mmCIF file of C-alpha atoms in Angstrom:
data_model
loop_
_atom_site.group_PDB
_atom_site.id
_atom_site.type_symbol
_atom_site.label_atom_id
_atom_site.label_comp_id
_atom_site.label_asym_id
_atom_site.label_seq_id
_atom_site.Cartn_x
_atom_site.Cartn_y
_atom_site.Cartn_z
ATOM 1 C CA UNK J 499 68.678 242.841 70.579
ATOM 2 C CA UNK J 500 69.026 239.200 70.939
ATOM 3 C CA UNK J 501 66.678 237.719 74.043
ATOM 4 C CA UNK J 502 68.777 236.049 76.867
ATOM 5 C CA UNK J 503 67.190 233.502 76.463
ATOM 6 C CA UNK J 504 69.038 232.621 73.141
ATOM 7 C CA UNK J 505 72.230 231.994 74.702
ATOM 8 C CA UNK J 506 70.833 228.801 76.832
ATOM 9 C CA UNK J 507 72.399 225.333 76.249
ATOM 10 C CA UNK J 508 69.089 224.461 75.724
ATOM 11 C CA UNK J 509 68.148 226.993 73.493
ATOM 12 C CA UNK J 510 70.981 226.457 71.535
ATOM 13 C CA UNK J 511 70.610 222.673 71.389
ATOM 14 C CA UNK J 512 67.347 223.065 70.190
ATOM 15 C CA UNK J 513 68.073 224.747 67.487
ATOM 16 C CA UNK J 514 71.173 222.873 67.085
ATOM 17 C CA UNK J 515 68.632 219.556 66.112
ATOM 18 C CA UNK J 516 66.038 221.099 63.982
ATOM 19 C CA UNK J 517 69.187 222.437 61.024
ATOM 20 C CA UNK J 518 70.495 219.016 61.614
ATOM 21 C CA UNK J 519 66.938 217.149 60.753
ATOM 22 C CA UNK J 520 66.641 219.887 57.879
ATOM 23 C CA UNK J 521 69.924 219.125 56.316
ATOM 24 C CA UNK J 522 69.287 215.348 56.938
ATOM 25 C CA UNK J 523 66.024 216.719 54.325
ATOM 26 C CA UNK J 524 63.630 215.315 57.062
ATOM 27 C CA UNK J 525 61.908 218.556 57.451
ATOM 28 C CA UNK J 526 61.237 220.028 54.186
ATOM 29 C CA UNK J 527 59.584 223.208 53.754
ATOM 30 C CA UNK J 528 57.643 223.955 56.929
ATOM 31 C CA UNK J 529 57.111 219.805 57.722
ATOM 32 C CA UNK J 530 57.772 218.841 61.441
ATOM 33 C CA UNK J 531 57.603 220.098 65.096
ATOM 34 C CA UNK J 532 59.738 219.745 68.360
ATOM 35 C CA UNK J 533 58.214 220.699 71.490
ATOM 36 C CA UNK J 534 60.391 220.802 74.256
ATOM 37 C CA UNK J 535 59.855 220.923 78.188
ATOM 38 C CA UNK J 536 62.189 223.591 79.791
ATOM 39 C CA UNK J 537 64.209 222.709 82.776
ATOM 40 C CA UNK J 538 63.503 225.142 86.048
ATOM 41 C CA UNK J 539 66.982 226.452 85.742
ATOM 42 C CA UNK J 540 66.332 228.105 82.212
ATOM 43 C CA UNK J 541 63.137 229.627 83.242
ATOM 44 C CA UNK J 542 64.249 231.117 85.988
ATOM 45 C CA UNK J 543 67.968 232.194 84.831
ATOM 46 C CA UNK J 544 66.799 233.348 81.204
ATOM 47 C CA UNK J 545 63.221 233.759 81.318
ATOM 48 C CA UNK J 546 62.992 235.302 84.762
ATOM 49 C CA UNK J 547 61.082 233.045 86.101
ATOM 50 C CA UNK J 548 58.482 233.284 83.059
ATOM 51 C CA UNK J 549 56.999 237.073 84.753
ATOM 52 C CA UNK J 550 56.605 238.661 81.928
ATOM 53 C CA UNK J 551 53.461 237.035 79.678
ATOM 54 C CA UNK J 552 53.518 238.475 76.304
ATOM 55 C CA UNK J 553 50.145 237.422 75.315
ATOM 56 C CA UNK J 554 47.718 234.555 75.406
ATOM 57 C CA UNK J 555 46.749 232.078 72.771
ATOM 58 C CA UNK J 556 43.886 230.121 72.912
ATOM 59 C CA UNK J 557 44.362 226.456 72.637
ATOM 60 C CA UNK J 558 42.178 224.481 70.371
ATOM 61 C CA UNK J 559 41.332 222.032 72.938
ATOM 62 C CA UNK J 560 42.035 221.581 77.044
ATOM 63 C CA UNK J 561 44.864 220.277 78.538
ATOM 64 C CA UNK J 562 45.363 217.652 80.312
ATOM 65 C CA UNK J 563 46.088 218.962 84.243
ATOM 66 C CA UNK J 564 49.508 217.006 84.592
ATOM 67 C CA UNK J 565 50.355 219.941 81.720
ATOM 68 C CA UNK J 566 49.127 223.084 83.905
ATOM 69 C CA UNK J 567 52.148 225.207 84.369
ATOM 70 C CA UNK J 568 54.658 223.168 82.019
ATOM 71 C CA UNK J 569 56.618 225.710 79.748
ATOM 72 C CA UNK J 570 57.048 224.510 76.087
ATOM 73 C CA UNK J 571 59.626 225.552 73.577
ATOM 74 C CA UNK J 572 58.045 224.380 70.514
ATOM 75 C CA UNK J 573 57.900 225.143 66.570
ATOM 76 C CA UNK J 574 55.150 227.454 65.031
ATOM 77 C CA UNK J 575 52.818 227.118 62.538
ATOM 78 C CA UNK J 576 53.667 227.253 59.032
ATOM 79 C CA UNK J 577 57.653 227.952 59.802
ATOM 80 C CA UNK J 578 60.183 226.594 57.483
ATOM 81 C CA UNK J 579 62.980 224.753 59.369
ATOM 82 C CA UNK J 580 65.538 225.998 57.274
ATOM 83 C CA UNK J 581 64.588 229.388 58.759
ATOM 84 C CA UNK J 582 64.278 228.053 62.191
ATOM 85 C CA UNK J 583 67.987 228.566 63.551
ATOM 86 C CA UNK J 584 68.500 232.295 61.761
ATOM 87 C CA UNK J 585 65.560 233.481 62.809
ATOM 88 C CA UNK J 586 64.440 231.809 66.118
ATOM 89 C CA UNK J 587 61.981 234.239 67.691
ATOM 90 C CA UNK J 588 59.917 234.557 64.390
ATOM 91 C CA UNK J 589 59.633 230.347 63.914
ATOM 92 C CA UNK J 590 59.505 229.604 67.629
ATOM 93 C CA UNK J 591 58.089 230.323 70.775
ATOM 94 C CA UNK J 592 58.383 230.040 74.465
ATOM 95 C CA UNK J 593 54.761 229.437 76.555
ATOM 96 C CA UNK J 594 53.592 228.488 79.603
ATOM 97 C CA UNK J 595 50.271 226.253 79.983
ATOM 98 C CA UNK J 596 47.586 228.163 81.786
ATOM 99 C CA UNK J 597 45.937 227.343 84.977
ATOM 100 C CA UNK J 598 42.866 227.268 83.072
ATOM 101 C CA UNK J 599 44.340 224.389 80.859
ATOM 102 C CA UNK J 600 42.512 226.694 78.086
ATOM 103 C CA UNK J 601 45.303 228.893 77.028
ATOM 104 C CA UNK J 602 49.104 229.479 76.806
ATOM 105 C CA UNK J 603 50.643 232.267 77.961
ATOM 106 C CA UNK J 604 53.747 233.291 75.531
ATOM 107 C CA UNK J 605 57.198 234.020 77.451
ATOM 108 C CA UNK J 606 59.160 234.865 74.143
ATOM 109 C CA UNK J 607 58.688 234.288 70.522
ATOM 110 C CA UNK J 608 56.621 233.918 67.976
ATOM 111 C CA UNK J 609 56.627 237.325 66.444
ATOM 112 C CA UNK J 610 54.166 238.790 64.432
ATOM 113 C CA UNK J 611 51.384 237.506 65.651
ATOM 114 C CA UNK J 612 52.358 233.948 64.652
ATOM 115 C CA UNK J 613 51.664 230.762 66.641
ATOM 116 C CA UNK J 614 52.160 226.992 67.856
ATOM 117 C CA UNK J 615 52.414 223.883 65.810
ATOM 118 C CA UNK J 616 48.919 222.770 64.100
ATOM 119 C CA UNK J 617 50.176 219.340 65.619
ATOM 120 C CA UNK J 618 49.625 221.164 69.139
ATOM 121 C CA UNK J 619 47.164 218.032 69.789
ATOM 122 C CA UNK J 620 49.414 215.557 69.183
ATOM 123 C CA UNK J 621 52.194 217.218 70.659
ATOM 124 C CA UNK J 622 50.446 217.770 74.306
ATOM 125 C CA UNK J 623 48.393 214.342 74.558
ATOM 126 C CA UNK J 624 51.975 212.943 73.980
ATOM 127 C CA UNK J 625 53.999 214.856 76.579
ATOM 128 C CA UNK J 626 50.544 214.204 78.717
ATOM 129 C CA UNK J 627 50.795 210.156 77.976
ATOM 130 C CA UNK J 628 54.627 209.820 78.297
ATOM 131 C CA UNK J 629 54.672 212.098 81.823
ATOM 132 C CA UNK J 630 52.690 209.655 83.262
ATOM 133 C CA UNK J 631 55.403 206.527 82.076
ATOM 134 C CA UNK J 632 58.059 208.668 82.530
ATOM 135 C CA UNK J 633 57.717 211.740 84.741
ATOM 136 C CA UNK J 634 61.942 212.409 82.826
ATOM 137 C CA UNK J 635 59.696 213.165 79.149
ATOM 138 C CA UNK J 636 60.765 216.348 77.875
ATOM 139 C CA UNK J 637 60.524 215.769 74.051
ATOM 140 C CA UNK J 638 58.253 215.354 71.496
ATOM 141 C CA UNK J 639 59.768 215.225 68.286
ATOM 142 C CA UNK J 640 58.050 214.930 64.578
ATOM 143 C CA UNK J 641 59.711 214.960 61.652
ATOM 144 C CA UNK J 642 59.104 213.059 58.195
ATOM 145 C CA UNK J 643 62.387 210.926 57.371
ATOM 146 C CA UNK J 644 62.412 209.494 53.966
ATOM 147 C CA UNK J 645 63.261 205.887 54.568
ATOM 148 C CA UNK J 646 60.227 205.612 57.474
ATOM 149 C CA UNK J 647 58.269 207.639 54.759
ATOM 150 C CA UNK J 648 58.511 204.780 51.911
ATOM 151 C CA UNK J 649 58.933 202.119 54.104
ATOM 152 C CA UNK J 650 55.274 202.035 55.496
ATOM 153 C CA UNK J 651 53.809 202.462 51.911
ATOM 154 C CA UNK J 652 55.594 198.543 51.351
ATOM 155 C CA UNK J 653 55.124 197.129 54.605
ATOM 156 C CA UNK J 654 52.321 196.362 56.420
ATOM 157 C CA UNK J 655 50.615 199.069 59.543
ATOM 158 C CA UNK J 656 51.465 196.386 62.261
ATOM 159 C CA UNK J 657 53.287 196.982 65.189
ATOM 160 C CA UNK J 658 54.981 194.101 65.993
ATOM 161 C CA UNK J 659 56.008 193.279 62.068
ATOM 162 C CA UNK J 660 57.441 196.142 61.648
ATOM 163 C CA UNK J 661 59.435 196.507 64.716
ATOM 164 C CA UNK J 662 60.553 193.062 64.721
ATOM 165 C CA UNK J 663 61.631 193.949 60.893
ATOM 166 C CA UNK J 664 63.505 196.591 61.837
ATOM 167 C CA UNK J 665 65.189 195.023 64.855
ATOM 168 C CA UNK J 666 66.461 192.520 62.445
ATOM 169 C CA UNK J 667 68.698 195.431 60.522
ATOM 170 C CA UNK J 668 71.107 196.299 63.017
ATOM 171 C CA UNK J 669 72.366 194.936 66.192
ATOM 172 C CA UNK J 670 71.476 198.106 67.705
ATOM 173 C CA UNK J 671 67.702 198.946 67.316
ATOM 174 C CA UNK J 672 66.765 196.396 69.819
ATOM 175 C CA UNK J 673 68.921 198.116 72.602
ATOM 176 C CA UNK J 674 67.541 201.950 70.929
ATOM 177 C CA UNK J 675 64.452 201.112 71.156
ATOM 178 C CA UNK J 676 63.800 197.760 73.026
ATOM 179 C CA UNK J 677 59.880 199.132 73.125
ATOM 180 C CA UNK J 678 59.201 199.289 69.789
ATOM 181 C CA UNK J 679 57.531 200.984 67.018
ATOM 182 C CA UNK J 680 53.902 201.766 67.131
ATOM 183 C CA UNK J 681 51.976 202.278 63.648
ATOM 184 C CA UNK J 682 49.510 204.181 62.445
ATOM 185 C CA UNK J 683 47.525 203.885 59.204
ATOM 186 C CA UNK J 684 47.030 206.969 57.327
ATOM 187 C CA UNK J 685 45.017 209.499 59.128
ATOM 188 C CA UNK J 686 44.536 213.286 58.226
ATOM 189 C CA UNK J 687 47.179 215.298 60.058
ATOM 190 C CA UNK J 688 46.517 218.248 62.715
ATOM 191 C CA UNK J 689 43.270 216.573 63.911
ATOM 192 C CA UNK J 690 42.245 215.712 67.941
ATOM 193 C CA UNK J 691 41.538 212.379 66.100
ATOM 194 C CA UNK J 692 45.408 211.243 65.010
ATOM 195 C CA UNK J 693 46.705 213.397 68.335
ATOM 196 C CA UNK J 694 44.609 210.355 70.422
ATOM 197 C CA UNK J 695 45.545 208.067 68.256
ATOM 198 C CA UNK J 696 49.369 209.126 68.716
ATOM 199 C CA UNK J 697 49.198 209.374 72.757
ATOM 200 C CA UNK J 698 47.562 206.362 72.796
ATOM 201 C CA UNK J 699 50.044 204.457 71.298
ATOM 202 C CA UNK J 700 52.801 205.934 73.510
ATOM 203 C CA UNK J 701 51.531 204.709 76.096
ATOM 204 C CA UNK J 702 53.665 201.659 75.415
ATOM 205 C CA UNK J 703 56.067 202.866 72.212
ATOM 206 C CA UNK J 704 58.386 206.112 72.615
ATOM 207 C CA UNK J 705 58.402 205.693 68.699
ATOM 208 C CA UNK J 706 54.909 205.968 66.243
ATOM 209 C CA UNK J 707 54.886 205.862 62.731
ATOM 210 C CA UNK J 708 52.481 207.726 60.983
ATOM 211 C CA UNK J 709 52.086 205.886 57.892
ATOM 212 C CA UNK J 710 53.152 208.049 54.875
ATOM 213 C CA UNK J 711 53.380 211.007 56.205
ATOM 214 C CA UNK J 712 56.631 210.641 58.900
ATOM 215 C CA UNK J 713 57.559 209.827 62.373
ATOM 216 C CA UNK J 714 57.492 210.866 66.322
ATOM 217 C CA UNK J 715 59.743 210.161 68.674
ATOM 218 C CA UNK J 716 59.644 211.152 72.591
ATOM 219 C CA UNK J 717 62.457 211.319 75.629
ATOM 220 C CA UNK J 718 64.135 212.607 78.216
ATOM 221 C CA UNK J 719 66.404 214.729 76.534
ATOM 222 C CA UNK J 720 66.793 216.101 72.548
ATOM 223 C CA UNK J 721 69.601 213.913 71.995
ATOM 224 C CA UNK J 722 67.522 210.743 73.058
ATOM 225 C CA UNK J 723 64.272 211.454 70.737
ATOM 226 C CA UNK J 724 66.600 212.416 67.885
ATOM 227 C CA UNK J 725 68.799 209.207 68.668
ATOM 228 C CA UNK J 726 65.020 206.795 68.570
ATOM 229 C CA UNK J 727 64.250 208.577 65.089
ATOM 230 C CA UNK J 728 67.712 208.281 63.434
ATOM 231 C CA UNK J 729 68.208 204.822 64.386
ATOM 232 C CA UNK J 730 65.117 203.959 63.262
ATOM 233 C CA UNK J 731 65.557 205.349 60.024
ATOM 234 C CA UNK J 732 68.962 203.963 59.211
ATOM 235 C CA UNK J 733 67.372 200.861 59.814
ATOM 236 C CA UNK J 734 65.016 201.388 57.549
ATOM 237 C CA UNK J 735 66.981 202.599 54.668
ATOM 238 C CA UNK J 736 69.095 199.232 55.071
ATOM 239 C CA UNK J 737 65.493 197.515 55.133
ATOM 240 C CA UNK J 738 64.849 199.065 51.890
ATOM 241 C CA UNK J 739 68.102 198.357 50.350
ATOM 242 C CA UNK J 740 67.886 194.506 50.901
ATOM 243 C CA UNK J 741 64.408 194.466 49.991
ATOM 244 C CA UNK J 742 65.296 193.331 46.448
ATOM 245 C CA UNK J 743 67.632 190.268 47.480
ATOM 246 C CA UNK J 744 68.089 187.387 49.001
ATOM 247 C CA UNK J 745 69.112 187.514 52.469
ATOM 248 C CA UNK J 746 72.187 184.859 53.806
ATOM 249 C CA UNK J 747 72.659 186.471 57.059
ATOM 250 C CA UNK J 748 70.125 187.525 59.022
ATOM 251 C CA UNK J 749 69.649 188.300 63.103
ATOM 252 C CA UNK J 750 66.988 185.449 64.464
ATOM 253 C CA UNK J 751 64.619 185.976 67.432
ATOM 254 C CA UNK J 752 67.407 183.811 69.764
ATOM 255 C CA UNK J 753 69.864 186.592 68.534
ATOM 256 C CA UNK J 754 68.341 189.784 69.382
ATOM 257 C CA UNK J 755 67.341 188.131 72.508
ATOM 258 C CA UNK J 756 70.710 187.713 73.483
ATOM 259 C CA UNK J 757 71.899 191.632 72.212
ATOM 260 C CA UNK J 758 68.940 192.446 74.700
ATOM 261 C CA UNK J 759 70.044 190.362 77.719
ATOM 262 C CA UNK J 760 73.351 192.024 77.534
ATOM 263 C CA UNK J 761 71.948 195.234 77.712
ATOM 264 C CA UNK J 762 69.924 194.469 80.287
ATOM 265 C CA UNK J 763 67.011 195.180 78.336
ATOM 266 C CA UNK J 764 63.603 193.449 77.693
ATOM 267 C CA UNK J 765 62.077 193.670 74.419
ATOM 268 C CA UNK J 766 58.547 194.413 73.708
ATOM 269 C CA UNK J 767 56.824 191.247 75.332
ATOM 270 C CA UNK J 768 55.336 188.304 73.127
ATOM 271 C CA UNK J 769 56.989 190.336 70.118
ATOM 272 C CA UNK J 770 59.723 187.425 69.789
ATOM 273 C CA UNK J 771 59.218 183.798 69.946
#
């Protein structure tokens, strides 16, 4: 019998966005993780008010306190994301971040014994980091889209280059994601190491690139993180398909200034002249 939690929007939506980033080919095999902050509503209309504790999982290093009490849908270990909306309660789970700030304590999910994300580091320094900007976070999305994926094997691990690069594709990255793009050079994966590394940079960029490996992408909703990574990718598969020529047309500084100032947005300061 299905849990009632299944049949929440946000459930639903949740699922809804990882078989879209697996068709999209983003997420092959068992590559990515979403971690998503529940609303107070779904815990308490689904979850009954998150009572019932399944069991406890250790976490591989403490939480920061602005996490104590926060419940996280998120991905599990080693789950394909193919698999992810057919089977939800095998390749997710639902847990609720201890007093202790040591452990979680599992409200649905993750059967047979199986567990969060190996990016759990990354994933709560993040939420931690962009809490504190933006007490509205809710998302922290990974996912390894091809076009991000080649693009910072050509291009160099700079944050302003990049983003500035990328601005310059469409009219509409600088009003997406008027912050820009922070960049990491290659760092081994699932380590406290690159988790820092990642919250650190989002302390000022919703987006960071890890440098060939993928991409992730925070916000107040699923839409909005999903919305920051697509954009961003689109812009960089048009990077990479003008690469070869020579450009006629191209946005200057002056002119994404002025997309920005009708948004009534300010891009990343001193990244423009």
């Amino acid at each position: 019998m299905a849990h009632p939690v299944e049949e929440a929007r946000e459930f639903r939506d949740y699922l809804a966005i990882i078989g879209r980033m697996y068709d999209l080919g983003w997420d092959e095999r068992n590559g990515g993780n979403v971690s998503y902050l529940l609303s107070e509503e779904t815990i308490e209309k689904y979850l009954d008010g998150g009572k019932k504790i399944i069991r406890r999982i250790p976490l591989p290093m403490e939480a920061d306190p602005i996490m104590k009490g926060r419940v996280i849908l998120c991905t599990g270990t080693g789950k394909f994301f193919r698999n992810v909306p057919r089977y939800p309660s095998e390749c997710v789970g639902i847990f609720r971040i201890a007093d202790n700030l040591k452990e979680v304590e599992l409200l649905y999910g993750f059967d047979n014994n199986a567990c969060f994300t190996s990016e759990i580091y990354a994933h709560l320094m993040c939420h931690a980091t962009r809490l504190k900007k933006d007490p509205e976070n809710r998302v922290i999305l990974h996912t390894h889209p091809t076009n991000l994926i080649a693009l910072s094997q050509i291009h160099s691990a700079d944050d302003r280059e990049l983003t500035v690069d990328l601005w310059r594709m469409m009219t509409e990255c600088v009003v997406v994601f008027p912050d820009g793009i922070g960049v990491l050079p290659w760092m081994v994966c699932g380590t406290d190491e690159i988790g820092r590394a990642t919250a650190k940079k989002m302390e000022e960029h919703r987006l960071v690139l890890w440098s060939i490996h993928g991409i992730y992408g925070a916000g107040p909703s699923l839409d909005d993180a999903f919305g920051l990574v697509e954009t961003a990718e689109k812009a960089a598969e048009i990077y990479l398909k003008v690469l070869p020529y020579k450009l006629k047309n191209i946005m200057t500084d002056e002119d994404i200034k002025a997309v920005a100032k009708r948004f009534d947005l300010t891009p990343f300061p001193g990244y423009l002249s």
